[in-house]
Amino acid sequence: MGRQLVPLNLETVPDLPVRCLSCVFWEMDPVEAAVVRRRGQTLVEKEAWLSAVLLEWGACGRVAYVDRNPVGFVSYAPPGAVPRARLFSSGPVSSDAILLMTSWLHPEARGQGLGRALLQAAAKDVLGRGFRALEAFGASPAAAGGCVLPVGHLEAVGFRVVREHPVYPRLRMDLRSLADRVADMGAVIDRLLGGARLPAGGAVHPSPA
């Protein structure tokens, strides 16, 4: 089976889950986002945001495929390019960090190392650009269910809270300890991808639910 992590760009963005394609939570401030949703222009605006970030900064995510079927993704960007980031009370994101916006993995593809491979790929990219950390806003159990990753999930993959907040604390993964291993991270990712597999009998396609 083929397993790949491909940069998030205008060619791969259509492979995101339908609910993510129709969401501009991170890409726009709430007022603008509401107008865009009413007009049914979320995909257009999402692609416009992605085009701007690609032009000014470069790739801002990875999409995971198994047997050419999209099964997950991770997105990240400089905090200055993410309008929603300015509205969190636990901000701002540190100047030496890139903001991990969100990630998703199809339920049938979980538990096989793909989620870790996506995060490792993001860390390798961020380190290669000279940044020292990934930071993220986490959702407390009371705020779960939206576009903000749960605090428990972030802590489970190595983030720690650096600024408390009852609903949306800010967490950080310091990548300096990984700096000496950047050259080896490609091999780590390859090993993780090597364990991925699809369930027998069918392809995995992201659902809008």
mmCIF file of C-alpha atoms in Angstrom:
data_model
loop_
_atom_site.group_PDB
_atom_site.id
_atom_site.type_symbol
_atom_site.label_atom_id
_atom_site.label_comp_id
_atom_site.label_asym_id
_atom_site.label_seq_id
_atom_site.Cartn_x
_atom_site.Cartn_y
_atom_site.Cartn_z
ATOM 1 C CA MET A 1 0.000 0.000 0.000
ATOM 2 C CA GLY A 2 1.153 3.566 -0.648
ATOM 3 C CA ARG A 3 1.381 5.993 2.261
ATOM 4 C CA GLN A 4 2.244 9.622 1.663
ATOM 5 C CA LEU A 5 2.390 12.963 3.432
ATOM 6 C CA VAL A 6 1.870 15.689 0.851
ATOM 7 C CA PRO A 7 2.091 19.482 1.373
ATOM 8 C CA LEU A 8 -1.224 21.249 1.832
ATOM 9 C CA ASN A 9 -1.690 23.440 -1.229
ATOM 10 C CA LEU A 10 -4.323 24.414 -3.795
ATOM 11 C CA GLU A 11 -4.141 20.979 -5.398
ATOM 12 C CA THR A 12 -4.572 19.011 -2.172
ATOM 13 C CA VAL A 13 -6.975 21.286 -0.261
ATOM 14 C CA PRO A 14 -10.027 19.678 -1.980
ATOM 15 C CA ASP A 15 -9.047 16.438 -0.212
ATOM 16 C CA LEU A 16 -9.779 17.891 3.225
ATOM 17 C CA PRO A 17 -12.985 16.724 4.929
ATOM 18 C CA VAL A 18 -16.093 18.537 3.651
ATOM 19 C CA ARG A 19 -16.687 20.141 7.038
ATOM 20 C CA CYS A 20 -13.180 21.614 6.964
ATOM 21 C CA LEU A 21 -13.545 22.923 3.430
ATOM 22 C CA SER A 22 -16.641 24.798 4.517
ATOM 23 C CA CYS A 23 -14.947 26.238 7.607
ATOM 24 C CA VAL A 24 -12.940 29.472 7.831
ATOM 25 C CA PHE A 25 -12.730 29.549 11.621
ATOM 26 C CA TRP A 26 -8.973 30.146 11.672
ATOM 27 C CA GLU A 27 -8.634 31.965 8.371
ATOM 28 C CA MET A 28 -10.991 34.892 9.059
ATOM 29 C CA ASP A 29 -12.234 36.942 11.985
ATOM 30 C CA PRO A 30 -15.730 35.985 13.231
ATOM 31 C CA VAL A 31 -17.604 38.870 11.603
ATOM 32 C CA GLU A 32 -16.081 38.307 8.162
ATOM 33 C CA ALA A 33 -16.520 34.553 8.520
ATOM 34 C CA ALA A 34 -20.236 34.937 9.224
ATOM 35 C CA VAL A 35 -20.698 37.060 6.085
ATOM 36 C CA VAL A 36 -18.799 34.553 3.970
ATOM 37 C CA ARG A 37 -20.883 31.652 5.302
ATOM 38 C CA ARG A 38 -24.131 33.461 4.469
ATOM 39 C CA ARG A 39 -22.891 34.024 0.926
ATOM 40 C CA GLY A 40 -21.745 30.435 0.522
ATOM 41 C CA GLN A 41 -18.186 31.533 -0.276
ATOM 42 C CA THR A 42 -16.213 29.700 2.383
ATOM 43 C CA LEU A 43 -14.237 27.536 -0.049
ATOM 44 C CA VAL A 44 -13.316 30.545 -2.185
ATOM 45 C CA GLU A 45 -12.084 32.440 0.868
ATOM 46 C CA LYS A 46 -10.247 29.425 2.236
ATOM 47 C CA GLU A 47 -8.395 29.025 -1.059
ATOM 48 C CA ALA A 48 -7.632 32.766 -1.133
ATOM 49 C CA TRP A 49 -6.146 32.566 2.371
ATOM 50 C CA LEU A 50 -4.131 29.498 1.447
ATOM 51 C CA SER A 51 -2.831 31.181 -1.716
ATOM 52 C CA ALA A 52 -1.660 34.200 0.279
ATOM 53 C CA VAL A 53 0.122 32.079 2.883
ATOM 54 C CA LEU A 54 1.735 29.901 0.211
ATOM 55 C CA LEU A 55 3.026 33.001 -1.553
ATOM 56 C CA GLU A 56 4.323 34.775 1.533
ATOM 57 C CA TRP A 57 5.454 31.881 3.723
ATOM 58 C CA GLY A 58 5.187 28.569 1.918
ATOM 59 C CA ALA A 59 3.424 25.273 2.654
ATOM 60 C CA CYS A 60 1.307 25.479 5.804
ATOM 61 C CA GLY A 61 0.238 21.891 6.367
ATOM 62 C CA ARG A 62 0.397 18.264 5.312
ATOM 63 C CA VAL A 63 -2.255 15.874 3.987
ATOM 64 C CA ALA A 64 -1.963 12.148 4.679
ATOM 65 C CA TYR A 65 -2.911 9.555 2.061
ATOM 66 C CA VAL A 66 -3.167 5.782 2.198
ATOM 67 C CA ASP A 67 -3.549 4.096 -1.179
ATOM 68 C CA ARG A 68 -4.197 7.558 -2.651
ATOM 69 C CA ASN A 69 -7.155 8.067 -0.310
ATOM 70 C CA PRO A 70 -6.983 11.163 1.939
ATOM 71 C CA VAL A 71 -7.190 10.097 5.575
ATOM 72 C CA GLY A 72 -6.010 13.113 7.562
ATOM 73 C CA PHE A 73 -4.256 16.449 7.663
ATOM 74 C CA VAL A 74 -2.505 18.983 9.867
ATOM 75 C CA SER A 75 -2.439 22.755 9.317
ATOM 76 C CA TYR A 76 -0.144 25.396 10.803
ATOM 77 C CA ALA A 77 0.958 28.936 9.970
ATOM 78 C CA PRO A 78 2.637 32.037 11.379
ATOM 79 C CA PRO A 79 0.230 33.514 13.943
ATOM 80 C CA GLY A 80 0.198 36.838 12.106
ATOM 81 C CA ALA A 81 -1.438 35.073 9.166
ATOM 82 C CA VAL A 82 -4.218 33.626 11.350
ATOM 83 C CA PRO A 83 -6.836 36.275 12.213
ATOM 84 C CA ARG A 84 -8.593 34.135 14.826
ATOM 85 C CA ALA A 85 -5.380 33.753 16.830
ATOM 86 C CA ARG A 86 -5.555 37.401 17.896
ATOM 87 C CA LEU A 87 -8.866 36.834 19.687
ATOM 88 C CA PHE A 88 -7.768 34.241 22.238
ATOM 89 C CA SER A 89 -7.272 35.654 25.717
ATOM 90 C CA SER A 90 -4.434 33.235 26.380
ATOM 91 C CA GLY A 91 -2.421 34.676 23.473
ATOM 92 C CA PRO A 92 -0.378 35.953 21.882
ATOM 93 C CA VAL A 93 1.587 33.099 20.367
ATOM 94 C CA SER A 94 5.296 33.422 21.175
ATOM 95 C CA SER A 95 7.501 35.127 18.596
ATOM 96 C CA ASP A 96 9.661 32.001 18.213
ATOM 97 C CA ALA A 97 6.702 29.710 17.495
ATOM 98 C CA ILE A 98 4.380 28.715 14.674
ATOM 99 C CA LEU A 99 0.694 28.196 15.404
ATOM 100 C CA LEU A 100 -0.678 24.669 15.067
ATOM 101 C CA MET A 101 -4.193 25.454 13.892
ATOM 102 C CA THR A 102 -5.900 22.093 13.705
ATOM 103 C CA SER A 103 -5.558 18.478 12.630
ATOM 104 C CA TRP A 104 -7.836 15.589 11.779
ATOM 105 C CA LEU A 105 -7.505 11.868 11.168
ATOM 106 C CA HIS A 106 -10.195 9.527 9.893
ATOM 107 C CA PRO A 107 -11.324 7.182 12.707
ATOM 108 C CA GLU A 108 -10.473 4.084 10.655
ATOM 109 C CA ALA A 109 -6.913 5.338 10.134
ATOM 110 C CA ARG A 110 -6.189 6.047 13.800
ATOM 111 C CA GLY A 111 -3.893 4.015 15.995
ATOM 112 C CA GLN A 112 -1.443 3.335 13.160
ATOM 113 C CA GLY A 113 1.091 6.136 13.609
ATOM 114 C CA LEU A 114 -0.319 8.497 10.992
ATOM 115 C CA GLY A 115 -1.242 11.177 13.501
ATOM 116 C CA ARG A 116 2.240 11.111 14.954
ATOM 117 C CA ALA A 117 3.733 11.155 11.442
ATOM 118 C CA LEU A 118 1.741 14.288 10.591
ATOM 119 C CA LEU A 119 2.943 16.030 13.736
ATOM 120 C CA GLN A 120 6.538 14.959 13.115
ATOM 121 C CA ALA A 121 6.320 16.336 9.579
ATOM 122 C CA ALA A 122 5.014 19.644 10.901
ATOM 123 C CA ALA A 123 7.785 19.796 13.508
ATOM 124 C CA LYS A 124 10.449 19.050 10.904
ATOM 125 C CA ASP A 125 9.112 21.787 8.626
ATOM 126 C CA VAL A 126 8.918 24.362 11.424
ATOM 127 C CA LEU A 127 12.423 23.565 12.646
ATOM 128 C CA GLY A 128 13.751 23.808 9.120
ATOM 129 C CA ARG A 129 12.388 27.346 8.898
ATOM 130 C CA GLY A 130 14.241 28.397 12.031
ATOM 131 C CA PHE A 131 11.415 28.387 14.585
ATOM 132 C CA ARG A 132 11.833 26.847 18.013
ATOM 133 C CA ALA A 133 8.340 25.682 18.873
ATOM 134 C CA LEU A 134 4.818 24.826 17.881
ATOM 135 C CA GLU A 135 2.085 26.460 19.933
ATOM 136 C CA ALA A 136 -1.634 25.794 19.920
ATOM 137 C CA PHE A 137 -4.781 26.964 21.617
ATOM 138 C CA GLY A 138 -6.476 24.027 23.279
ATOM 139 C CA ALA A 139 -10.156 23.519 24.025
ATOM 140 C CA SER A 140 -11.176 22.504 27.527
ATOM 141 C CA PRO A 141 -13.753 19.690 27.851
ATOM 142 C CA ALA A 142 -16.491 22.316 28.148
ATOM 143 C CA ALA A 143 -15.538 23.775 24.743
ATOM 144 C CA ALA A 144 -14.893 20.524 22.875
ATOM 145 C CA GLY A 145 -16.390 19.862 19.479
ATOM 146 C CA GLY A 146 -15.174 22.781 17.384
ATOM 147 C CA CYS A 147 -12.105 23.636 15.314
ATOM 148 C CA VAL A 148 -9.859 23.970 18.377
ATOM 149 C CA LEU A 149 -7.984 20.801 19.311
ATOM 150 C CA PRO A 150 -8.784 19.363 22.765
ATOM 151 C CA VAL A 151 -6.292 20.136 25.525
ATOM 152 C CA GLY A 152 -6.048 16.454 26.389
ATOM 153 C CA HIS A 153 -5.094 15.527 22.845
ATOM 154 C CA LEU A 154 -2.402 18.202 22.684
ATOM 155 C CA GLU A 155 -0.933 17.149 26.021
ATOM 156 C CA ALA A 156 -0.932 13.517 24.916
ATOM 157 C CA VAL A 157 1.294 14.334 21.927
ATOM 158 C CA GLY A 158 3.788 16.424 23.882
ATOM 159 C CA PHE A 159 2.374 19.914 24.326
ATOM 160 C CA ARG A 160 2.286 21.579 27.746
ATOM 161 C CA VAL A 161 0.194 24.494 28.979
ATOM 162 C CA VAL A 162 2.163 27.757 29.073
ATOM 163 C CA ARG A 163 -0.734 30.110 29.755
ATOM 164 C CA GLU A 164 -3.777 28.957 31.646
ATOM 165 C CA HIS A 165 -7.323 29.824 30.647
ATOM 166 C CA PRO A 166 -10.566 28.179 31.801
ATOM 167 C CA VAL A 167 -11.735 27.530 28.249
ATOM 168 C CA TYR A 168 -8.858 28.002 25.784
ATOM 169 C CA PRO A 169 -5.390 27.711 27.339
ATOM 170 C CA ARG A 170 -2.297 28.121 25.176
ATOM 171 C CA LEU A 171 0.036 25.145 24.887
ATOM 172 C CA ARG A 172 3.560 24.763 23.550
ATOM 173 C CA MET A 173 5.763 22.024 22.176
ATOM 174 C CA ASP A 174 9.400 23.066 22.443
ATOM 175 C CA LEU A 175 11.256 21.730 19.414
ATOM 176 C CA ARG A 176 14.779 22.625 20.519
ATOM 177 C CA SER A 177 15.271 19.130 21.914
ATOM 178 C CA LEU A 178 14.508 17.796 18.443
ATOM 179 C CA ALA A 179 16.971 20.071 16.662
ATOM 180 C CA ASP A 180 19.814 17.548 16.746
ATOM 181 C CA ARG A 181 17.528 14.926 15.246
ATOM 182 C CA VAL A 182 16.060 16.860 12.323
ATOM 183 C CA ALA A 183 18.143 14.882 9.838
ATOM 184 C CA ASP A 184 16.734 11.629 11.242
ATOM 185 C CA MET A 185 13.104 12.718 11.339
ATOM 186 C CA GLY A 186 12.511 11.715 7.732
ATOM 187 C CA ALA A 187 13.401 8.128 8.623
ATOM 188 C CA VAL A 188 11.124 8.294 11.672
ATOM 189 C CA ILE A 189 8.247 9.502 9.517
ATOM 190 C CA ASP A 190 8.897 6.764 6.969
ATOM 191 C CA ARG A 191 8.739 4.114 9.698
ATOM 192 C CA LEU A 192 5.476 5.523 11.022
ATOM 193 C CA LEU A 193 3.954 5.630 7.561
ATOM 194 C CA GLY A 194 5.082 2.078 6.972
ATOM 195 C CA GLY A 195 2.683 0.861 9.645
ATOM 196 C CA ALA A 196 -0.380 2.513 8.147
ATOM 197 C CA ARG A 197 -3.071 0.438 6.519
ATOM 198 C CA LEU A 198 -6.639 0.732 5.379
ATOM 199 C CA PRO A 199 -9.351 -1.527 6.762
ATOM 200 C CA ALA A 200 -9.996 -4.539 4.596
ATOM 201 C CA GLY A 201 -12.631 -4.181 1.939
ATOM 202 C CA GLY A 202 -12.687 -0.513 1.114
ATOM 203 C CA ALA A 203 -11.184 2.909 0.777
ATOM 204 C CA VAL A 204 -11.420 5.618 3.383
ATOM 205 C CA HIS A 205 -13.148 8.826 2.411
ATOM 206 C CA PRO A 206 -13.590 11.725 4.844
ATOM 207 C CA SER A 207 -17.196 12.346 5.772
ATOM 208 C CA PRO A 208 -18.834 15.727 6.442
ATOM 209 C CA ALA A 209 -20.019 14.604 9.864
#
